[in-house]
mmCIF file of C-alpha atoms in Angstrom:
data_model
loop_
_atom_site.group_PDB
_atom_site.id
_atom_site.type_symbol
_atom_site.label_atom_id
_atom_site.label_comp_id
_atom_site.label_asym_id
_atom_site.label_seq_id
_atom_site.Cartn_x
_atom_site.Cartn_y
_atom_site.Cartn_z
ATOM 1 C CA MET A 1206 -0.975 -19.222 -28.184
ATOM 2 C CA ALA A 1207 -2.508 -17.666 -25.206
ATOM 3 C CA SER A 1208 0.551 -15.726 -23.525
ATOM 4 C CA THR A 1209 1.314 -15.706 -19.896
ATOM 5 C CA LEU A 1210 1.572 -11.912 -18.822
ATOM 6 C CA LEU A 1211 4.374 -11.321 -15.656
ATOM 7 C CA SER A 1212 4.962 -8.195 -13.440
ATOM 8 C CA SER A 1213 8.400 -7.144 -14.161
ATOM 9 C CA PRO A 1214 9.574 -5.736 -10.840
ATOM 10 C CA LEU A 1215 10.150 -2.169 -10.417
ATOM 11 C CA GLN A 1216 12.030 -0.772 -6.793
ATOM 12 C CA GLY A 1217 9.967 1.273 -5.101
ATOM 13 C CA PHE A 1218 6.863 0.640 -6.809
ATOM 14 C CA THR A 1219 5.583 -2.973 -7.564
ATOM 15 C CA ASP A 1220 5.907 -4.008 -3.567
ATOM 16 C CA PHE A 1221 3.021 -6.154 -1.753
ATOM 17 C CA ARG A 1222 0.497 -3.240 -1.468
ATOM 18 C CA PHE A 1223 0.631 -2.226 -5.141
ATOM 19 C CA ARG A 1224 0.388 -5.762 -6.207
ATOM 20 C CA ASN A 1225 -2.629 -6.615 -4.118
ATOM 21 C CA ALA A 1226 -4.293 -3.465 -4.870
ATOM 22 C CA PHE A 1227 -3.488 -3.913 -8.865
ATOM 23 C CA ASN A 1228 -4.573 -7.792 -8.713
ATOM 24 C CA HIS A 1229 -8.087 -6.661 -7.104
ATOM 25 C CA TYR A 1230 -9.062 -3.847 -9.513
ATOM 26 C CA PHE A 1231 -7.266 -4.727 -12.519
ATOM 27 C CA GLY A 1232 -5.965 -8.407 -13.198
ATOM 28 C CA GLY A 1233 -4.979 -9.384 -16.137
ATOM 29 C CA ILE A 1234 -1.240 -10.637 -14.547
ATOM 30 C CA ASP A 1235 -0.762 -14.047 -14.176
ATOM 31 C CA THR A 1236 2.530 -14.017 -11.979
ATOM 32 C CA PHE A 1237 4.309 -11.097 -9.991
ATOM 33 C CA TYR A 1238 8.001 -10.880 -9.235
ATOM 34 C CA SER A 1239 8.831 -8.939 -6.113
ATOM 35 C CA PRO A 1240 11.654 -6.379 -6.271
ATOM 36 C CA TYR A 1241 14.507 -7.659 -5.404
ATOM 37 C CA ILE A 1242 16.116 -8.356 -2.317
ATOM 38 C CA ARG A 1243 19.672 -7.058 -1.749
ATOM 39 C CA LEU A 1244 21.999 -7.847 1.639
ATOM 40 C CA ASN A 1245 25.042 -5.775 1.117
ATOM 41 C CA GLY A 1246 27.434 -8.463 2.270
ATOM 42 C CA LYS A 1247 25.473 -9.014 5.561
ATOM 43 C CA LEU A 1248 23.637 -12.429 6.170
ATOM 44 C CA LYS A 1249 20.270 -10.616 7.324
ATOM 45 C CA ILE A 1250 16.895 -9.793 5.641
ATOM 46 C CA LYS A 1251 15.729 -6.325 6.095
ATOM 47 C CA GLN A 1252 11.902 -6.191 7.620
ATOM 48 C CA SER A 1253 10.717 -4.531 4.676
ATOM 49 C CA TYR A 1254 12.149 -7.375 2.168
ATOM 50 C CA GLN A 1255 10.498 -9.896 4.620
ATOM 51 C CA ASN A 1256 7.168 -7.945 4.743
ATOM 52 C CA ASP A 1257 6.948 -7.633 0.785
ATOM 53 C CA ILE A 1258 7.536 -12.049 0.419
ATOM 54 C CA ALA A 1259 5.303 -12.756 3.593
ATOM 55 C CA PRO A 1260 2.458 -15.351 2.234
ATOM 56 C CA GLU A 1261 0.201 -13.504 4.627
ATOM 57 C CA ASN A 1262 0.961 -10.395 2.259
ATOM 58 C CA ASN A 1263 0.188 -12.473 -1.093
ATOM 59 C CA THR A 1264 -2.498 -14.657 -0.519
ATOM 60 C CA SER A 1265 -4.360 -13.987 -3.908
ATOM 61 C CA LEU A 1266 -1.220 -13.635 -5.921
ATOM 62 C CA THR A 1267 1.504 -16.462 -7.391
ATOM 63 C CA VAL A 1268 4.506 -14.198 -6.296
ATOM 64 C CA ILE A 1269 8.231 -15.297 -7.207
ATOM 65 C CA PRO A 1270 10.959 -13.581 -5.057
ATOM 66 C CA GLN A 1271 14.193 -11.846 -6.734
ATOM 67 C CA ILE A 1272 17.453 -11.224 -5.567
ATOM 68 C CA ILE A 1273 20.117 -9.333 -6.570
ATOM 69 C CA THR A 1274 23.591 -10.153 -5.807
ATOM 70 C CA ASN A 1275 27.394 -11.218 -6.991
ATOM 71 C CA ASP A 1276 27.845 -13.430 -4.261
ATOM 72 C CA ALA A 1277 27.013 -17.328 -3.385
ATOM 73 C CA ASP A 1278 26.551 -17.128 0.088
ATOM 74 C CA GLU A 1279 24.133 -14.329 0.034
ATOM 75 C CA PHE A 1280 22.197 -16.234 -3.097
ATOM 76 C CA ILE A 1281 22.083 -19.256 -0.987
ATOM 77 C CA PHE A 1282 20.810 -17.467 2.576
ATOM 78 C CA VAL A 1283 18.145 -16.172 0.295
ATOM 79 C CA ALA A 1284 17.268 -19.281 -1.124
ATOM 80 C CA LYS A 1285 16.925 -21.053 2.262
ATOM 81 C CA TYR A 1286 15.032 -18.166 3.589
ATOM 82 C CA VAL A 1287 12.366 -18.105 0.943
ATOM 83 C CA GLN A 1288 11.886 -21.732 0.775
ATOM 84 C CA ASN A 1289 11.239 -21.417 4.139
ATOM 85 C CA LEU A 1290 8.151 -19.461 3.350
ATOM 86 C CA GLY A 1291 7.080 -22.170 0.738
ATOM 87 C CA TYR A 1292 8.654 -20.548 -2.513
ATOM 88 C CA LYS A 1293 9.954 -23.111 -4.869
ATOM 89 C CA GLU A 1294 11.785 -20.309 -7.197
ATOM 90 C CA LEU A 1295 14.155 -17.720 -6.850
ATOM 91 C CA ASN A 1296 14.910 -14.933 -9.462
ATOM 92 C CA TRP A 1297 18.279 -13.404 -10.302
ATOM 93 C CA ASN A 1298 18.743 -9.987 -11.038
ATOM 94 C CA LEU A 1299 21.346 -9.796 -13.579
ATOM 95 C CA GLY A 1300 19.185 -6.563 -15.484
ATOM 96 C CA CYS A 1301 19.264 -3.612 -13.221
ATOM 97 C CA PRO A 1302 20.605 -0.792 -15.319
ATOM 98 C CA TYR A 1303 21.199 2.022 -12.503
ATOM 99 C CA PRO A 1304 24.960 3.170 -12.519
ATOM 100 C CA MET A 1305 25.692 2.917 -8.531
ATOM 101 C CA VAL A 1306 24.386 -1.086 -9.030
ATOM 102 C CA ALA A 1307 26.197 -1.987 -12.414
ATOM 103 C CA LYS A 1308 29.655 -0.341 -11.552
ATOM 104 C CA SER A 1309 29.159 -2.281 -7.747
ATOM 105 C CA GLY A 1310 29.228 -5.874 -9.974
ATOM 106 C CA MET A 1311 25.906 -6.550 -9.430
ATOM 107 C CA GLY A 1312 22.695 -6.442 -12.140
ATOM 108 C CA SER A 1313 23.490 -5.903 -15.606
ATOM 109 C CA GLY A 1314 27.095 -4.917 -14.395
ATOM 110 C CA LEU A 1315 27.509 -8.644 -13.791
ATOM 111 C CA ILE A 1316 26.697 -10.025 -16.629
ATOM 112 C CA CYS A 1317 30.344 -9.984 -18.190
ATOM 113 C CA ASN A 1318 31.613 -11.588 -15.174
ATOM 114 C CA HIS A 1319 31.185 -15.124 -16.036
ATOM 115 C CA THR A 1320 33.514 -16.620 -13.293
ATOM 116 C CA LYS A 1321 30.991 -15.004 -10.611
ATOM 117 C CA ILE A 1322 28.068 -16.273 -12.478
ATOM 118 C CA ASP A 1323 28.960 -19.416 -12.619
ATOM 119 C CA ASP A 1324 30.368 -19.601 -9.070
ATOM 120 C CA VAL A 1325 26.742 -18.347 -7.799
ATOM 121 C CA LEU A 1326 24.921 -20.919 -10.193
ATOM 122 C CA GLN A 1327 27.398 -23.984 -9.211
ATOM 123 C CA ARG A 1328 26.814 -23.669 -5.685
ATOM 124 C CA ALA A 1329 23.274 -22.739 -6.018
ATOM 125 C CA HIS A 1330 22.379 -25.904 -7.766
ATOM 126 C CA ASN A 1331 24.951 -28.022 -5.696
ATOM 127 C CA GLU A 1332 23.756 -26.547 -2.299
ATOM 128 C CA THR A 1333 20.106 -26.159 -2.720
ATOM 129 C CA ASP A 1334 17.089 -27.685 -4.510
ATOM 130 C CA ILE A 1335 15.828 -23.985 -5.399
ATOM 131 C CA LEU A 1336 14.390 -23.455 -9.135
ATOM 132 C CA VAL A 1337 16.794 -20.752 -10.421
ATOM 133 C CA SER A 1338 15.166 -18.074 -13.267
ATOM 134 C CA MET A 1339 17.035 -15.464 -14.395
ATOM 135 C CA LYS A 1340 16.039 -11.460 -14.951
ATOM 136 C CA MET A 1341 18.681 -9.960 -17.425
ATOM 137 C CA ARG A 1342 19.358 -7.019 -19.975
ATOM 138 C CA MET A 1343 21.108 -7.555 -23.148
ATOM 139 C CA GLY A 1344 24.509 -6.754 -21.698
ATOM 140 C CA TYR A 1345 25.805 -3.027 -20.038
ATOM 141 C CA GLU A 1346 27.830 -1.783 -22.356
ATOM 142 C CA HIS A 1347 26.761 -3.851 -25.830
ATOM 143 C CA ALA A 1348 24.022 -6.244 -26.777
ATOM 144 C CA GLU A 1349 26.513 -9.127 -27.623
ATOM 145 C CA GLU A 1350 27.611 -9.536 -23.570
ATOM 146 C CA ILE A 1351 24.321 -12.042 -22.961
ATOM 147 C CA LEU A 1352 25.148 -14.317 -25.768
ATOM 148 C CA GLU A 1353 28.788 -15.029 -24.406
ATOM 149 C CA ALA A 1354 26.780 -15.307 -20.839
ATOM 150 C CA PHE A 1355 24.646 -17.716 -22.605
ATOM 151 C CA THR A 1356 27.568 -20.462 -22.624
ATOM 152 C CA ILE A 1357 27.778 -20.190 -18.863
ATOM 153 C CA LEU A 1358 23.815 -20.162 -18.466
ATOM 154 C CA ASP A 1359 23.223 -23.503 -20.420
ATOM 155 C CA LYS A 1360 25.326 -25.268 -18.480
ATOM 156 C CA TYR A 1361 22.560 -25.288 -15.794
ATOM 157 C CA PRO A 1362 18.763 -25.904 -15.792
ATOM 158 C CA LEU A 1363 17.369 -22.565 -15.250
ATOM 159 C CA LYS A 1364 13.818 -22.295 -15.262
ATOM 160 C CA ASN A 1365 13.918 -19.125 -17.754
ATOM 161 C CA ILE A 1366 15.449 -16.030 -19.026
ATOM 162 C CA ALA A 1367 13.665 -13.182 -18.672
ATOM 163 C CA ILE A 1368 15.178 -10.405 -21.398
ATOM 164 C CA HIS A 1369 15.063 -6.697 -21.051
ATOM 165 C CA ALA A 1370 15.364 -6.385 -24.882
ATOM 166 C CA ARG A 1371 18.163 -2.967 -23.834
ATOM 167 C CA ILE A 1372 21.631 -2.598 -22.568
ATOM 168 C CA GLY A 1373 22.008 -1.117 -19.056
ATOM 169 C CA LYS A 1374 23.967 1.863 -20.172
ATOM 170 C CA GLN A 1375 20.686 2.895 -22.012
ATOM 171 C CA LEU A 1376 18.484 2.578 -18.599
ATOM 172 C CA TYR A 1377 15.178 3.128 -20.321
ATOM 173 C CA LYS A 1378 16.361 5.595 -22.877
ATOM 174 C CA GLY A 1379 15.793 4.672 -26.707
ATOM 175 C CA PRO A 1380 14.302 2.208 -28.497
ATOM 176 C CA VAL A 1381 14.489 -1.841 -27.522
ATOM 177 C CA ASP A 1382 16.890 -3.777 -29.711
ATOM 178 C CA LEU A 1383 14.161 -6.349 -31.282
ATOM 179 C CA ASP A 1384 17.722 -7.503 -33.338
ATOM 180 C CA ALA A 1385 19.478 -8.159 -30.758
ATOM 181 C CA PHE A 1386 16.572 -10.175 -28.693
ATOM 182 C CA GLU A 1387 16.116 -12.189 -32.083
ATOM 183 C CA LYS A 1388 19.375 -13.536 -31.531
ATOM 184 C CA CYS A 1389 19.160 -14.383 -28.065
ATOM 185 C CA LEU A 1390 16.546 -17.212 -29.341
ATOM 186 C CA SER A 1391 19.013 -19.088 -31.129
ATOM 187 C CA GLY A 1392 21.788 -18.114 -28.738
ATOM 188 C CA SER A 1393 20.405 -20.286 -25.676
ATOM 189 C CA LYS A 1394 19.002 -23.693 -25.185
ATOM 190 C CA HIS A 1395 16.476 -22.113 -22.595
ATOM 191 C CA LYS A 1396 12.981 -20.852 -22.199
ATOM 192 C CA LEU A 1397 13.051 -17.125 -22.926
ATOM 193 C CA TYR A 1398 10.511 -14.552 -21.558
ATOM 194 C CA TYR A 1399 10.183 -11.130 -23.607
ATOM 195 C CA ASN A 1400 10.194 -7.930 -21.775
ATOM 196 C CA GLY A 1401 10.753 -4.074 -22.760
ATOM 197 C CA ASP A 1402 8.062 -1.371 -23.975
ATOM 198 C CA ILE A 1403 4.917 -2.967 -23.739
ATOM 199 C CA THR A 1404 3.405 -0.193 -23.417
ATOM 200 C CA SER A 1405 0.064 -0.665 -25.558
ATOM 201 C CA VAL A 1406 -2.160 -3.619 -26.882
ATOM 202 C CA ALA A 1407 -0.641 -2.842 -30.518
ATOM 203 C CA ALA A 1408 2.935 -2.879 -28.852
ATOM 204 C CA TYR A 1409 2.286 -6.354 -27.564
ATOM 205 C CA LYS A 1410 0.686 -7.521 -30.480
ATOM 206 C CA ALA A 1411 3.507 -6.178 -32.602
ATOM 207 C CA ILE A 1412 6.461 -8.028 -30.573
ATOM 208 C CA ALA A 1413 4.294 -11.124 -30.264
ATOM 209 C CA GLU A 1414 3.808 -11.382 -34.018
ATOM 210 C CA ARG A 1415 7.622 -10.907 -34.419
ATOM 211 C CA PHE A 1416 8.358 -13.587 -32.113
ATOM 212 C CA PRO A 1417 5.593 -16.197 -32.385
ATOM 213 C CA THR A 1418 7.627 -18.598 -30.131
ATOM 214 C CA ILE A 1419 7.625 -16.181 -27.352
ATOM 215 C CA ASP A 1420 4.694 -17.213 -24.836
ATOM 216 C CA HIS A 1421 5.730 -15.045 -21.838
ATOM 217 C CA PHE A 1422 5.291 -11.411 -21.785
ATOM 218 C CA MET A 1423 6.831 -9.183 -18.979
ATOM 219 C CA ILE A 1424 5.587 -5.635 -18.538
ATOM 220 C CA GLY A 1425 6.937 -3.101 -16.128
ATOM 221 C CA ARG A 1426 6.835 0.581 -16.224
ATOM 222 C CA GLY A 1427 3.854 0.218 -18.893
ATOM 223 C CA LEU A 1428 1.629 -1.573 -16.362
ATOM 224 C CA ILE A 1429 1.960 1.278 -14.039
ATOM 225 C CA ALA A 1430 1.065 3.883 -16.620
ATOM 226 C CA ASP A 1431 -1.415 1.832 -17.447
ATOM 227 C CA PRO A 1432 -2.913 -0.742 -15.418
ATOM 228 C CA PHE A 1433 -5.477 -1.971 -17.246
ATOM 229 C CA LEU A 1434 -3.022 -3.047 -20.283
ATOM 230 C CA PRO A 1435 -2.742 -6.533 -18.835
ATOM 231 C CA SER A 1436 -6.369 -7.315 -18.517
ATOM 232 C CA MET A 1437 -6.740 -5.496 -22.091
ATOM 233 C CA ILE A 1438 -4.127 -7.554 -23.875
ATOM 234 C CA LYS A 1439 -6.079 -11.100 -22.426
ATOM 235 C CA ASN A 1440 -9.275 -9.793 -23.613
ATOM 236 C CA ASN A 1441 -8.236 -8.792 -26.857
ATOM 237 C CA THR A 1442 -9.489 -5.545 -27.095
ATOM 238 C CA THR A 1443 -8.477 -1.548 -27.144
ATOM 239 C CA GLU A 1444 -11.469 -0.554 -25.577
ATOM 240 C CA TYR A 1445 -11.297 0.860 -21.769
ATOM 241 C CA PRO A 1446 -14.250 -0.300 -19.478
ATOM 242 C CA GLU A 1447 -17.168 2.809 -19.435
ATOM 243 C CA ASN A 1448 -15.971 3.353 -15.604
ATOM 244 C CA ARG A 1449 -12.660 3.321 -16.390
ATOM 245 C CA TRP A 1450 -11.569 6.405 -14.229
ATOM 246 C CA GLU A 1451 -13.958 5.346 -11.454
ATOM 247 C CA ILE A 1452 -12.240 2.075 -10.762
ATOM 248 C CA PHE A 1453 -8.411 3.848 -11.346
ATOM 249 C CA SER A 1454 -10.165 6.177 -8.133
ATOM 250 C CA GLU A 1455 -10.588 3.212 -5.989
ATOM 251 C CA PHE A 1456 -7.257 1.626 -6.926
ATOM 252 C CA HIS A 1457 -5.531 5.028 -6.049
ATOM 253 C CA ASP A 1458 -7.364 5.707 -2.841
ATOM 254 C CA THR A 1459 -6.798 1.993 -1.545
ATOM 255 C CA ILE A 1460 -2.993 2.519 -2.659
ATOM 256 C CA TYR A 1461 -2.801 5.992 -0.836
ATOM 257 C CA GLN A 1462 -4.240 4.470 2.247
ATOM 258 C CA GLN A 1463 -2.063 1.734 2.536
ATOM 259 C CA TYR A 1464 1.305 3.434 1.888
ATOM 260 C CA ASP A 1465 -0.033 6.726 3.960
ATOM 261 C CA ALA A 1466 -0.664 4.434 7.161
ATOM 262 C CA TYR A 1467 2.800 2.650 6.272
ATOM 263 C CA LEU A 1468 5.034 5.728 5.771
ATOM 264 C CA SER A 1469 5.346 8.659 8.539
ATOM 265 C CA GLY A 1470 4.747 12.105 7.793
ATOM 266 C CA PRO A 1471 3.520 14.184 4.848
ATOM 267 C CA THR A 1472 6.864 13.982 2.833
ATOM 268 C CA PRO A 1473 7.341 10.490 2.303
ATOM 269 C CA ILE A 1474 3.631 10.001 1.019
ATOM 270 C CA LYS A 1475 3.941 12.697 -1.382
ATOM 271 C CA MET A 1476 7.260 11.791 -2.435
ATOM 272 C CA LYS A 1477 5.639 7.980 -3.047
ATOM 273 C CA MET A 1478 2.488 9.227 -4.901
ATOM 274 C CA LEU A 1479 4.814 11.559 -6.890
ATOM 275 C CA GLY A 1480 6.563 8.787 -8.219
ATOM 276 C CA PHE A 1481 3.514 6.683 -9.146
ATOM 277 C CA TRP A 1482 2.089 10.028 -10.864
ATOM 278 C CA GLU A 1483 5.104 10.146 -13.382
ATOM 279 C CA PHE A 1484 3.463 6.868 -14.680
ATOM 280 C CA PHE A 1485 -0.553 7.818 -13.700
ATOM 281 C CA SER A 1486 -0.104 11.019 -15.648
ATOM 282 C CA GLN A 1487 0.794 8.883 -18.989
ATOM 283 C CA ALA A 1488 -2.273 7.383 -19.365
ATOM 284 C CA THR A 1489 -4.303 11.079 -18.951
ATOM 285 C CA SER A 1490 -5.332 13.705 -21.271
ATOM 286 C CA ASN A 1491 -2.709 15.847 -20.913
ATOM 287 C CA PRO A 1492 0.242 14.281 -18.794
ATOM 288 C CA GLN A 1493 2.175 17.628 -18.531
ATOM 289 C CA LYS A 1494 -0.672 19.343 -16.974
ATOM 290 C CA THR A 1495 -1.638 16.443 -14.815
ATOM 291 C CA TYR A 1496 1.903 15.978 -13.000
ATOM 292 C CA LYS A 1497 2.966 19.734 -12.505
ATOM 293 C CA ALA A 1498 -0.599 19.464 -10.575
ATOM 294 C CA ILE A 1499 0.627 16.723 -8.586
ATOM 295 C CA LYS A 1500 3.815 18.282 -8.285
ATOM 296 C CA LYS A 1501 2.235 21.507 -6.821
ATOM 297 C CA ALA A 1502 0.086 20.093 -4.210
ATOM 298 C CA THR A 1503 2.314 20.470 -0.985
ATOM 299 C CA ASN A 1504 0.142 19.110 1.564
ATOM 300 C CA PRO A 1505 -2.088 15.825 1.873
ATOM 301 C CA ILE A 1506 -5.087 18.211 1.880
ATOM 302 C CA LYS A 1507 -3.926 19.724 -1.525
ATOM 303 C CA TYR A 1508 -3.025 16.846 -3.142
ATOM 304 C CA LYS A 1509 -6.549 15.317 -2.872
ATOM 305 C CA GLN A 1510 -8.015 18.230 -4.125
ATOM 306 C CA ALA A 1511 -5.405 17.780 -7.163
ATOM 307 C CA VAL A 1512 -6.126 14.498 -7.588
ATOM 308 C CA ALA A 1513 -9.967 14.802 -7.229
ATOM 309 C CA GLN A 1514 -10.066 17.392 -10.143
ATOM 310 C CA ILE A 1515 -7.801 15.142 -12.456
ATOM 311 C CA LEU A 1516 -10.031 12.339 -12.420
ATOM 312 C CA ASN A 1517 -13.211 14.722 -12.203
ATOM 313 C CA THR A 1518 -11.761 15.977 -15.498
ATOM 314 C CA GLU A 1519 -10.883 12.632 -17.051
ATOM 315 C CA MET A 1520 -14.328 11.258 -16.123
ATOM 316 C CA LYS A 1521 -16.146 14.326 -17.554
ATOM 317 C CA ALA A 1522 -14.081 13.494 -20.912
ATOM 318 C CA ALA A 1523 -14.571 9.820 -21.255
ATOM 319 C CA SER A 1524 -18.643 10.623 -20.628
ATOM 320 C CA SER A 1525 -18.758 13.259 -23.154
ATOM 321 C CA SER A 1526 -16.591 10.847 -25.857
ATOM 322 C CA ARG A 1527 -19.093 7.812 -25.395
#
């Protein structure tokens, strides 16, 4: 069974600049989810969110906008906004694990609040004709919370529920709970997507073999750490292209230039790229040394020198192993 691969949204990372560059240099992703739109009580969408989902910034991609909220008015406001842009679907985030979000009753902290979930979905389906999909954790405190929430979710014609097989309190620590995910398969009438720890072709295959009825897989952090992963899964290979690091170098330079033009001053671009290198470094031959070299680069010139040295080392290692 051919799998559909989806890019799980990561706040601060997978905006339209990243998505476009990723799609151009690596491919393999069928649908991208935008990082969530958050309104904070005001029915106004920040310019950065508007830019991220603007059709002109996503011409070569299939993108689904996402919202994080516990308020029906906010949901309907964003639903109508994205529909005016031509989008047919809005994804609702009940998965964000971060304590500040969860403790304010959003993301994974909303999974136990059946009344609010019911209210938002009822009004969304009564007052708009947008297609609603969900992105969830197993729960916040324990993995049974999602099973209890299914009693509400099953009342509505949701497109799908993408489940990250951890609880919110774990953040990204510890293993995914595949036994708990398995219970979801018989616990809901909806189509389920799998998300969590797809970090290699082998990891993908193990999950796909365990859950043969799942044909949609979301890749989040694994996609940033190894941008070749989706196309390798699609091509059923563990072999990287011979010019792997040259392709990565071009991709890196593209996103660096775009973020540098967008962000003002050397500190924001350094922090932005440092965040990316937490992931990028994992694909290098010495992740700790790589990340340390980037961290020590105190200005743009030193940063570019550090990147050139890292990529040169990886290219030499790759050519000597052929």
